[in-house]
Short mmCIF file of C-alpha atoms in Angstrom, two decimals:
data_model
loop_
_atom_site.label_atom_id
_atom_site.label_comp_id
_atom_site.label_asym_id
_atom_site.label_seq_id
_atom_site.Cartn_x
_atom_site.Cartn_y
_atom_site.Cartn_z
CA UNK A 1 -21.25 40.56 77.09
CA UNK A 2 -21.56 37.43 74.93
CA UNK A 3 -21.01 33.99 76.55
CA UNK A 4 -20.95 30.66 75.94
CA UNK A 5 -23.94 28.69 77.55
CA UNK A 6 -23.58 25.00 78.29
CA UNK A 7 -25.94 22.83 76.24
CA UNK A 8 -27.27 19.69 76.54
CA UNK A 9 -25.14 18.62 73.29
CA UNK A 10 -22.16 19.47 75.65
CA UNK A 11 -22.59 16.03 77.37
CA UNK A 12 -24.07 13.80 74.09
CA UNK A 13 -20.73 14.93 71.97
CA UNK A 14 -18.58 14.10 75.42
CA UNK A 15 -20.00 10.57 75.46
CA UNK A 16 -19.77 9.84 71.88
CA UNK A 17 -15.65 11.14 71.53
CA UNK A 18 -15.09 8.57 74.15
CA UNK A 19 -16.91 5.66 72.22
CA UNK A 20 -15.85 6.19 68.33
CA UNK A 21 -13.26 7.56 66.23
CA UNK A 22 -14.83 10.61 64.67
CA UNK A 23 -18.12 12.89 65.30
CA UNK A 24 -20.48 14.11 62.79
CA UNK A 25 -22.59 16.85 64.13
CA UNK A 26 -25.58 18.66 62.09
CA UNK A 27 -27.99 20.85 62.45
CA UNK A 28 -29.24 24.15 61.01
CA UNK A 29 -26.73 27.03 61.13
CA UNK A 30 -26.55 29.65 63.95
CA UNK A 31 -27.68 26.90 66.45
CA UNK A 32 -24.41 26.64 68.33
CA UNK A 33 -22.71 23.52 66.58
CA UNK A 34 -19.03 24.83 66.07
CA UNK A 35 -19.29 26.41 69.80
CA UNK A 36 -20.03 23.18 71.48
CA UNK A 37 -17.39 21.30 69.09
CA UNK A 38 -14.94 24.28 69.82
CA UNK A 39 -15.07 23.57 73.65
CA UNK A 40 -13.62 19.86 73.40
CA UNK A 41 -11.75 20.16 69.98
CA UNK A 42 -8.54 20.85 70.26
CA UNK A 43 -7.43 21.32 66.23
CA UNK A 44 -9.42 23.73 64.72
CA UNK A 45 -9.84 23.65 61.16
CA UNK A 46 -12.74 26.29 59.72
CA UNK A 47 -13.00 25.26 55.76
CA UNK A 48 -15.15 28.55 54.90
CA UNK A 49 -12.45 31.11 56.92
CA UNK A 50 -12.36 33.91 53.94
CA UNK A 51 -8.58 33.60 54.55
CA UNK A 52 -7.92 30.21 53.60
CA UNK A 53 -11.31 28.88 52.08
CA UNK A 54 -9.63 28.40 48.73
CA UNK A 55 -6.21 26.85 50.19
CA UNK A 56 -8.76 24.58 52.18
CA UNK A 57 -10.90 23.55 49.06
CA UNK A 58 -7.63 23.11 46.80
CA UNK A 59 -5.57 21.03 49.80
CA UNK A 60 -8.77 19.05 50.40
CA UNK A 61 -8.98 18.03 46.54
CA UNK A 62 -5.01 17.50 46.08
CA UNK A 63 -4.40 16.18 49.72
CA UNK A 64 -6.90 15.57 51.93
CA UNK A 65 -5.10 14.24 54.71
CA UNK A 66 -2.31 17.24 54.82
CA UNK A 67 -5.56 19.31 56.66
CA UNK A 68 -5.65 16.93 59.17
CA UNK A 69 -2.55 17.47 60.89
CA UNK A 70 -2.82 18.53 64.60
CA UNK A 71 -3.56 17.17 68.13
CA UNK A 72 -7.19 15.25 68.36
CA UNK A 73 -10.35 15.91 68.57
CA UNK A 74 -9.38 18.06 65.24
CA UNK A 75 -12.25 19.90 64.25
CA UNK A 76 -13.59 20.26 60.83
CA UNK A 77 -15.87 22.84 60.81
CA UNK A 78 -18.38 22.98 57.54
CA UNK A 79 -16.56 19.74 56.08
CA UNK A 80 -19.88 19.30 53.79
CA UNK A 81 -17.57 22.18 51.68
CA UNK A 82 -15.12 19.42 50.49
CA UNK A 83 -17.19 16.35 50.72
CA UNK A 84 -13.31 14.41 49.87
CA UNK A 85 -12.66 14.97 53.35
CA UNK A 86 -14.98 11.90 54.66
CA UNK A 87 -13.55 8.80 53.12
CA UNK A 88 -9.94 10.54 54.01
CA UNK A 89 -11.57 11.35 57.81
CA UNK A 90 -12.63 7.37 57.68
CA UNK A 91 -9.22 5.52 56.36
CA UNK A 92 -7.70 7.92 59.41
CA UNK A 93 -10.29 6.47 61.99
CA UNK A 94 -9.30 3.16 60.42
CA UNK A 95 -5.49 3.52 60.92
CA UNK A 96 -4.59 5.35 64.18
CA UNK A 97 -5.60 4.45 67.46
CA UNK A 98 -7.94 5.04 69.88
CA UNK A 99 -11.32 7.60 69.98
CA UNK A 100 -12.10 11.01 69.90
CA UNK A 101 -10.08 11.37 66.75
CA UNK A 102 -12.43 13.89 64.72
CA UNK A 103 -15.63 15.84 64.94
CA UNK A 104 -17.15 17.02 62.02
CA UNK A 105 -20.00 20.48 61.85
CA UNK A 106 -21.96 21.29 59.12
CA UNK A 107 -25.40 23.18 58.48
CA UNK A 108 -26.23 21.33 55.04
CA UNK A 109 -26.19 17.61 53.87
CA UNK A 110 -23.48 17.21 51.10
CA UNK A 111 -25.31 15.75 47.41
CA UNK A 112 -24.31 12.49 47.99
CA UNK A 113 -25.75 11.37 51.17
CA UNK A 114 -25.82 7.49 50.22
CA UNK A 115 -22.15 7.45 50.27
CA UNK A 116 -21.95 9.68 53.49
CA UNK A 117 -24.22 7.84 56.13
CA UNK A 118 -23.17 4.13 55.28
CA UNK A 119 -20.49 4.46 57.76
CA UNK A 120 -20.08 2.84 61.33
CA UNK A 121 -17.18 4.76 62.03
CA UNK A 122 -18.97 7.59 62.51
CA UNK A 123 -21.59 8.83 65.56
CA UNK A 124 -24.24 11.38 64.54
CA UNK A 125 -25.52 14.34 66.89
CA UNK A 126 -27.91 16.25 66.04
CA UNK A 127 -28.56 19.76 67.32
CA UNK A 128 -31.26 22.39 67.14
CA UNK A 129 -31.83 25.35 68.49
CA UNK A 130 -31.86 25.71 72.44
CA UNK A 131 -34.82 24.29 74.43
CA UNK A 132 -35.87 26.92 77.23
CA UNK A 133 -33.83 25.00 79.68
CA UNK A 134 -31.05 25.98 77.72
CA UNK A 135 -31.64 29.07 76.97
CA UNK A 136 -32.44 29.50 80.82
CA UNK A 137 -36.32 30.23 80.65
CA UNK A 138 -37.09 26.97 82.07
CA UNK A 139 -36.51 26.16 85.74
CA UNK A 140 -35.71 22.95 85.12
CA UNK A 141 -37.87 21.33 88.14
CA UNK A 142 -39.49 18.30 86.26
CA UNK A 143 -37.46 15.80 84.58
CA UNK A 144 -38.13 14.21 81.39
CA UNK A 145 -35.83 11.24 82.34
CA UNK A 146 -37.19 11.33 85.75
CA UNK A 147 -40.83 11.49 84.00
CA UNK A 148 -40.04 7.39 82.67
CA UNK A 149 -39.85 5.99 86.58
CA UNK A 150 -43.54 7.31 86.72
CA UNK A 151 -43.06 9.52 90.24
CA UNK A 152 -45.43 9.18 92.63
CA UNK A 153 -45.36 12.99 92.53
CA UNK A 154 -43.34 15.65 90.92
CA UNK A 155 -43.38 19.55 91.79
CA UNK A 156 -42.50 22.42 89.74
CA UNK A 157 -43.16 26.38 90.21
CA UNK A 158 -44.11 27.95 86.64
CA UNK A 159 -42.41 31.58 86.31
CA UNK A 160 -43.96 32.14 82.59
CA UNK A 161 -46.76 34.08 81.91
CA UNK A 162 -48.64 33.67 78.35
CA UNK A 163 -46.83 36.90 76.97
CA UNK A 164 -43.67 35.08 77.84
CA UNK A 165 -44.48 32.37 75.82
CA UNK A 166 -45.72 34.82 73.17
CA UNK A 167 -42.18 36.13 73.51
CA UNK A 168 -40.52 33.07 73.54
CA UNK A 169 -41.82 31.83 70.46
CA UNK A 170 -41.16 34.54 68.09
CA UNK A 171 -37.69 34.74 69.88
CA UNK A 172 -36.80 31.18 69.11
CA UNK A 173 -33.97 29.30 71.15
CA UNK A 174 -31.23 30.69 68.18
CA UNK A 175 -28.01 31.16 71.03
CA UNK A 176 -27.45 34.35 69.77
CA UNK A 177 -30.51 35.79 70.15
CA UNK A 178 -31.05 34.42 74.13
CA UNK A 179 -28.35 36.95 75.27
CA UNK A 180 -30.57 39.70 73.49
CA UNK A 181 -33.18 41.50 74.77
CA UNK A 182 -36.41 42.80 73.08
CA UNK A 183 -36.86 43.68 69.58
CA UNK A 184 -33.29 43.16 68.79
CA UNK A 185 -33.33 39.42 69.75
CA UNK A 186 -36.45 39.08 67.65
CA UNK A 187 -34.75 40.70 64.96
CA UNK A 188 -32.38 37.43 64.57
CA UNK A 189 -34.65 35.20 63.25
CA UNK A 190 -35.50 37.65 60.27
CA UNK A 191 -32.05 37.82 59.45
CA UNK A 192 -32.41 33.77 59.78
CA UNK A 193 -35.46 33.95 57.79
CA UNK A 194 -33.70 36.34 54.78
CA UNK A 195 -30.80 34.31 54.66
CA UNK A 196 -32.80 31.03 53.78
CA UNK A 197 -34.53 32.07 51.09
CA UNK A 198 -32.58 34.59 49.36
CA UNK A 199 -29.16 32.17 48.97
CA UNK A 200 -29.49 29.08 51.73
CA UNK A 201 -32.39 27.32 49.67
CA UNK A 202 -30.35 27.61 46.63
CA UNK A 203 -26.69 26.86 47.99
CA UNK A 204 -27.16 23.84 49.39
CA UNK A 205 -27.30 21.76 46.15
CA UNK A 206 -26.39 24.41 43.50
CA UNK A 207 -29.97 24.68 41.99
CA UNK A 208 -31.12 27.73 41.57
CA UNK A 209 -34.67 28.75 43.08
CA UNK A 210 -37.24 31.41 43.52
CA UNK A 211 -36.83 33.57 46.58
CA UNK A 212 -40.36 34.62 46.72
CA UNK A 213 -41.72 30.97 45.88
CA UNK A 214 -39.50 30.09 48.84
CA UNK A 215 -41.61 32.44 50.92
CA UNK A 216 -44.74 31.35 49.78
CA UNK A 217 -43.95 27.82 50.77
CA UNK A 218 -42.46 29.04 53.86
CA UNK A 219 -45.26 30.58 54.97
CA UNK A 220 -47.32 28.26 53.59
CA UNK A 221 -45.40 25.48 56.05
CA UNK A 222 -46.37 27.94 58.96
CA UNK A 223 -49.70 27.55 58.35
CA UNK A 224 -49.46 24.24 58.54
CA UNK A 225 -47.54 23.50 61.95
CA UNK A 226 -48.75 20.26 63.33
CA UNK A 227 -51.33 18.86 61.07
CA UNK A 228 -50.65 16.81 58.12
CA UNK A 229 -51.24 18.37 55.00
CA UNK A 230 -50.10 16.89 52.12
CA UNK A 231 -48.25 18.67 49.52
CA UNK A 232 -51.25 19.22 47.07
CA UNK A 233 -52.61 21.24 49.87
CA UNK A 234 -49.35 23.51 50.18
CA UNK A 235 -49.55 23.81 46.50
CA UNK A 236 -52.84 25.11 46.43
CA UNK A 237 -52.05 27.22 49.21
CA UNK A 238 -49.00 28.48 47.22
CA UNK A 239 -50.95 29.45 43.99
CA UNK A 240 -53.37 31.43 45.68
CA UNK A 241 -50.66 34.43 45.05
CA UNK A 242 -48.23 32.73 42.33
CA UNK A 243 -48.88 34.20 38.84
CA UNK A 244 -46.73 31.15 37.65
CA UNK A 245 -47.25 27.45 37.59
CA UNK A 246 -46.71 25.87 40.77
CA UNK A 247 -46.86 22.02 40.89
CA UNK A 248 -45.95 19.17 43.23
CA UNK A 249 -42.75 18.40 41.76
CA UNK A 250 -41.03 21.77 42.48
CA UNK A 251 -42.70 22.10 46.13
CA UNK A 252 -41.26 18.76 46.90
CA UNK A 253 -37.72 20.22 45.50
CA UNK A 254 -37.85 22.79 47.72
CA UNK A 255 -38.95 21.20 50.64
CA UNK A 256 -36.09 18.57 50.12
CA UNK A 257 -33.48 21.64 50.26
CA UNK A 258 -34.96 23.17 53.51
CA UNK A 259 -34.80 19.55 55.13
CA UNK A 260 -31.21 19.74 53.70
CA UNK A 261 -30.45 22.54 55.86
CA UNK A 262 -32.50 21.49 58.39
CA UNK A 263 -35.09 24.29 58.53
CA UNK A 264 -38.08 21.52 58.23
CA UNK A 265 -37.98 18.93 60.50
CA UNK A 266 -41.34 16.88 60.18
CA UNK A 267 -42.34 13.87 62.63
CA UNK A 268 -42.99 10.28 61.54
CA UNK A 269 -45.67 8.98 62.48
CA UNK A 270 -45.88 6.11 65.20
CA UNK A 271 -46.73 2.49 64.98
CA UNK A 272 -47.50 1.16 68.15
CA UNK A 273 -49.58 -2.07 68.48
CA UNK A 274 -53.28 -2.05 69.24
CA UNK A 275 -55.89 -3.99 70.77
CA UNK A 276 -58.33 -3.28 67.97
CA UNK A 277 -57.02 -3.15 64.35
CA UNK A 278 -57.05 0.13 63.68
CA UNK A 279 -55.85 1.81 60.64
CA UNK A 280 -52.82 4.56 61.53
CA UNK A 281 -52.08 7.14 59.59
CA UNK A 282 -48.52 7.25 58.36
CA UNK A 283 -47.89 11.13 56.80
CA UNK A 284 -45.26 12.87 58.48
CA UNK A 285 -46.57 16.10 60.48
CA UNK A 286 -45.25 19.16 59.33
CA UNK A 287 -42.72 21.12 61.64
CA UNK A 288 -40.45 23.54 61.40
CA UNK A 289 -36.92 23.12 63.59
CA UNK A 290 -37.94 26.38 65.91
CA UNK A 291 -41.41 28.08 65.64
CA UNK A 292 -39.85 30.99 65.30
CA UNK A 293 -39.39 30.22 61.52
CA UNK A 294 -42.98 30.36 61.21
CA UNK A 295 -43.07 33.71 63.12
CA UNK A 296 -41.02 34.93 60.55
CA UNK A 297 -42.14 33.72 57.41
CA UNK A 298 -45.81 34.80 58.75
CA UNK A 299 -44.99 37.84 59.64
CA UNK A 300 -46.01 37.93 63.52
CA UNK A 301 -44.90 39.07 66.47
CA UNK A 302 -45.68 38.30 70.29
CA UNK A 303 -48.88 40.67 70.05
CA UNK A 304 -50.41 39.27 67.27
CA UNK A 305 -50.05 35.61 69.00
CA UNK A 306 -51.64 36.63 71.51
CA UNK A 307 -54.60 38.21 69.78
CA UNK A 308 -54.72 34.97 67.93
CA UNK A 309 -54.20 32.27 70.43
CA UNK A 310 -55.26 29.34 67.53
CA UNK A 311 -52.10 30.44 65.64
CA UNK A 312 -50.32 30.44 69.30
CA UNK A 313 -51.42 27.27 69.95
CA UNK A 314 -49.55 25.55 66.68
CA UNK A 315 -46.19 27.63 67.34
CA UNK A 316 -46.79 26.67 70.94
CA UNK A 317 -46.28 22.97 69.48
CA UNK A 318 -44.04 23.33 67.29
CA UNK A 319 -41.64 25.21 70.55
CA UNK A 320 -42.69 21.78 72.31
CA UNK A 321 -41.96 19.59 69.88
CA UNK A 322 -38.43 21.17 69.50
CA UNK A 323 -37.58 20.71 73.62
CA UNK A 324 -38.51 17.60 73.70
CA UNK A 325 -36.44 16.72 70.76
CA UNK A 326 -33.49 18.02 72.67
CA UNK A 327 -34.45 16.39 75.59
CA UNK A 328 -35.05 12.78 74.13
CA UNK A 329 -31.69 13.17 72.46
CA UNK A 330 -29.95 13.34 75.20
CA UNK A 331 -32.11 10.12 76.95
CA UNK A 332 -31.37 8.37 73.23
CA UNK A 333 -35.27 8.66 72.23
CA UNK A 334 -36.84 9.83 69.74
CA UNK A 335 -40.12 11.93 68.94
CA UNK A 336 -43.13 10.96 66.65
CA UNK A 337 -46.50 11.83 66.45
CA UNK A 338 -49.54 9.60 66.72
CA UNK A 339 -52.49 9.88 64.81
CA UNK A 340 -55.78 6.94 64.11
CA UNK A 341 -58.10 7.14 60.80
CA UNK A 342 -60.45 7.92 63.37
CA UNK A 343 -58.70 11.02 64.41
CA UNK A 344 -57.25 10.19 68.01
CA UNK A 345 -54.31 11.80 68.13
CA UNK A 346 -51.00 12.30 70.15
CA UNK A 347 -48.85 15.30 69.87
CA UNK A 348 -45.60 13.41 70.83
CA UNK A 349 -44.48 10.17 71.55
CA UNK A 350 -41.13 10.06 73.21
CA UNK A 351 -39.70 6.83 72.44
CA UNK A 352 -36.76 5.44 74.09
CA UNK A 353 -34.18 3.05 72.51
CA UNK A 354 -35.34 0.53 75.80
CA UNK A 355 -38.57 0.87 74.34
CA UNK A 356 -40.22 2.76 77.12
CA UNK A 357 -42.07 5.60 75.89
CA UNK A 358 -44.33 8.29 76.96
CA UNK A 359 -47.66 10.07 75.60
CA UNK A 360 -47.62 13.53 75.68
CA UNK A 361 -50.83 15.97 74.69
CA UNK A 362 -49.69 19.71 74.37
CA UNK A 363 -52.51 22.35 75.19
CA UNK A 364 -52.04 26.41 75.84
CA UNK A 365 -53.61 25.63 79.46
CA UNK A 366 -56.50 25.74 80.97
CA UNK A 367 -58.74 22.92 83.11
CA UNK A 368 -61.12 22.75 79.84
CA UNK A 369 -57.78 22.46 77.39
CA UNK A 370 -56.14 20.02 79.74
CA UNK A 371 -58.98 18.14 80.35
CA UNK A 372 -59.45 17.69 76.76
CA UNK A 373 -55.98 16.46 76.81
CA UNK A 374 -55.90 13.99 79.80
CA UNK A 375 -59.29 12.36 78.07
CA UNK A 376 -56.87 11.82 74.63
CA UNK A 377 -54.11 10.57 76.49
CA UNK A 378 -55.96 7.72 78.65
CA UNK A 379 -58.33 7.05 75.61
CA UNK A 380 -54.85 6.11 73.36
CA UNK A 381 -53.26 4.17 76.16
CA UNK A 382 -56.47 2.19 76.75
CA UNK A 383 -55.90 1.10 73.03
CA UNK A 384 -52.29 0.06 73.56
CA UNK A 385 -51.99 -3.67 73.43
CA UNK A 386 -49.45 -4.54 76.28
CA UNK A 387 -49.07 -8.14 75.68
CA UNK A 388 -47.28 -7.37 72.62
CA UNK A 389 -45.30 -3.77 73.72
CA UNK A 390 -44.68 -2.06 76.97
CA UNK A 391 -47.11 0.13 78.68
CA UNK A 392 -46.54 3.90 78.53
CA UNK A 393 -44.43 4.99 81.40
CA UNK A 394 -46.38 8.30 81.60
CA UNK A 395 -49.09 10.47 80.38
CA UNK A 396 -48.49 13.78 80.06
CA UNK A 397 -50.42 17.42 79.08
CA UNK A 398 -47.64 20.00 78.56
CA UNK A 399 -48.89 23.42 78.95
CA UNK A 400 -48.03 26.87 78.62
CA UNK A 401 -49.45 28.31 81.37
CA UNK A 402 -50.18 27.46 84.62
CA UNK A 403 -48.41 27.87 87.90
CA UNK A 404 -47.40 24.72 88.85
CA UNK A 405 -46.49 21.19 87.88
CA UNK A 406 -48.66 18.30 89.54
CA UNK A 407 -49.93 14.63 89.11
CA UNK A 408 -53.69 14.36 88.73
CA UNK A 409 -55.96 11.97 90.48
CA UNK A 410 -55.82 9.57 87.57
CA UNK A 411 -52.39 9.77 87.14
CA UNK A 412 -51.69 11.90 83.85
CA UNK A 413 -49.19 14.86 84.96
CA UNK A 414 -49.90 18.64 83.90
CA UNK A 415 -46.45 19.91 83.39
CA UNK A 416 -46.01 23.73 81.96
CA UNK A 417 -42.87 23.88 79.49
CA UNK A 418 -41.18 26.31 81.92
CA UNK A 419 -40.75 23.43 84.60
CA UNK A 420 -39.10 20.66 81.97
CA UNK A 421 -35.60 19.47 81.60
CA UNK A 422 -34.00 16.73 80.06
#
């Protein structure tokens, strides 16, 4: 029986309603966003109901504010559908009292973003797909926020095996798909995967595009989890099996749309200051919002990632990378990648708004693998110049297997993702 699991949104979207007038929260679709709105809204307004959709659209074009008639929070679910709706949604905020007036979903970034996000009487949450904590994979022993007063000693019993993780992966943390079991909760994501590039990729801004060069990219994008590659090199990639012309110009369109509906979600790159003056590289790396995308547009399943544990290893990062996203949400932190133009590189940086921040290295397991990843970590914070910015509050190597959670000799902690929390 389907029910609704508590997320760690549940608490961000609590805190903002009781600080600001009106909630916008985004994200890509099927991720949960009108469920955790639903739970504290109590007006419900769904602009792309099949019953009403065009009363909606004409009332939100004629009259705006007759749709927002109810008790608050009212909930405007898909709003991006009648773009009108946000400079009515602000002159409310302005004019009645008090917070917690309005919360806003959508899967898709209307056109005319300049005029949308210069507004400070709005709060943004972002939400992805469900970290394994969430999903309940995780047993939620070791504490990211716990991880930035630098314990003595934390302790954490890993219940995943590899072929978990395989699983886990190709699953994805899509809500839906948790309460499934086997093939039919990895069936979700190629329904995800269909929808994107047969209509999504063209919806969002009304241009039409290529549903096969949107799979080529795609997978293209999969290949290139982690690292990055600049969009020449997806081109190339892309014309190895596209009879027609491919350039930058239209790779870059399409990557813009699948940022629009938040199916890419690359990491900037991190600028912390160094002893020596080394030059850091600035390109975004190239994620998707849940590896399972790249499952999908690849064409894998658990099996094959575990006959190929290189591919593993990037969709193992890119699951990472999307946990500790949620996770540094909720602390108000953010996650960027770190790499030198002598190739020393970071996986993740969780940043907090306090400016403490932690170095994490993510490996499949192993002593050799974690090793490997200890000597990165204490090799980068060596670098870090700490008259000018804080010291790291923790060094980290975030595994995939291994049974338990521990602090090493020299202080970095080995932490499998099955242990972590927020």
């Amino acid at each position: 029986m389907k029910t609704y699991k508590p997320r760690i949104a549940d608490k961000e979207l609590q805190r903002k309603l009781a600080g600001i007038g009106a909630v916008l929260i985004e994200g890509p679709k099927w991720c949960g966003k009108t469920t955790t709105a639903e739970q504290q809204a109590s007006t419900i307004i769904y602009m792309d109901d099949p019953l009403y959709k065009e009363q909606n659209l004409r009332m939100a074009d004629i009259n705006p504010k007759a749709l927002l008639v109810g008790e608050c929070p009212i909930l405007v679910d898909e709003w991006q559908l009648a773009p009108k709706l946000w400079d009515t949604i602000r002159f409310e905020v302005d004019h009645r009292e008090g917070e917690g007036l309005f919360i806003l979903t959508g899967s898709a970034v209307p056109a005319k973003t300049e005029e949308i996000h210069h507004s400070g009487r709005f709060a943004w949450l972002t939400m992805r797909p469900m970290s394994l904590y969430e999903s309940g994979e995780s047993s939620g022993e070791v504490s990211l926020e716990g991880m930035f007063e630098t314990p003595d000693n934390i302790m954490g019993i890993n219940k995943l095996s590899l072929d978990d993780i395989a699983f886990l992966i190709c699953r994805g943390g899509w809500p839906r798909a948790s309460l499934q079991t086997g093939d039919i909760a990895l069936d979700q994501v190629k329904y995800y995967y269909d929808a994107v590039t047969r209509s999504d990729i063209s919806r969002v801004d009304g241009v039409r595009r290529n549903q096969e060069r949107a799979k080529r990219l795609m997978r293209s994008y999969a290949r290139h989890q982690g690292s990055q590659a600049p969009i020449s090199t997806i081109v190339e990639d892309m014309r190895v099996n596209d009879e027609e012309s491919t350039d930058v110009k239209t790779v870059t369109s399409y990557i813009d749309a699948l940022k629009k509906i938040f199916v890419i979600e690359d990491s900037v790159a991190w600028n912390p200051n160094l002893r020596s003056k080394t030059a850091i590289r600035t390109s975004d790396t190239r994620y998707f919002v849940d590896p399972s995308i790249a499952v999908a547009a690849l064409g894998l399943g658990p099996k094959d990632l575990i006959n190929d544990l290189n591919t593993m290893g990037l969709l193992f990062e890119t699951l990472c990378i999307r946990d500790l996203r949620v996770f540094a949400s909720a602390l108000d932190g953010q996650v960027y990648h770190f790499r030198d133009k002598y190739g020393l590189e970071c996986d993740a940086v969780v940043h907090l708004r306090n400016g403490k921040f932690g170095l994490i290295e993510i490996k499949l397991g192993g002593d050799q693998l974690i090793e490997q990843g200890a000597t990165t970590l204490k090799t980068l914070a060596a670098k870090i110049d700490t008259d000018k910015m804080k010291a790291p509050s923790f060094l980290m190597v975030l595994t995939a297997t291994g049974k338990f959670a521990y602090r090493r000799a020299d202080g970095v902690y080995v932490v499998p993702i099955g242990c972590l929390k927020d």
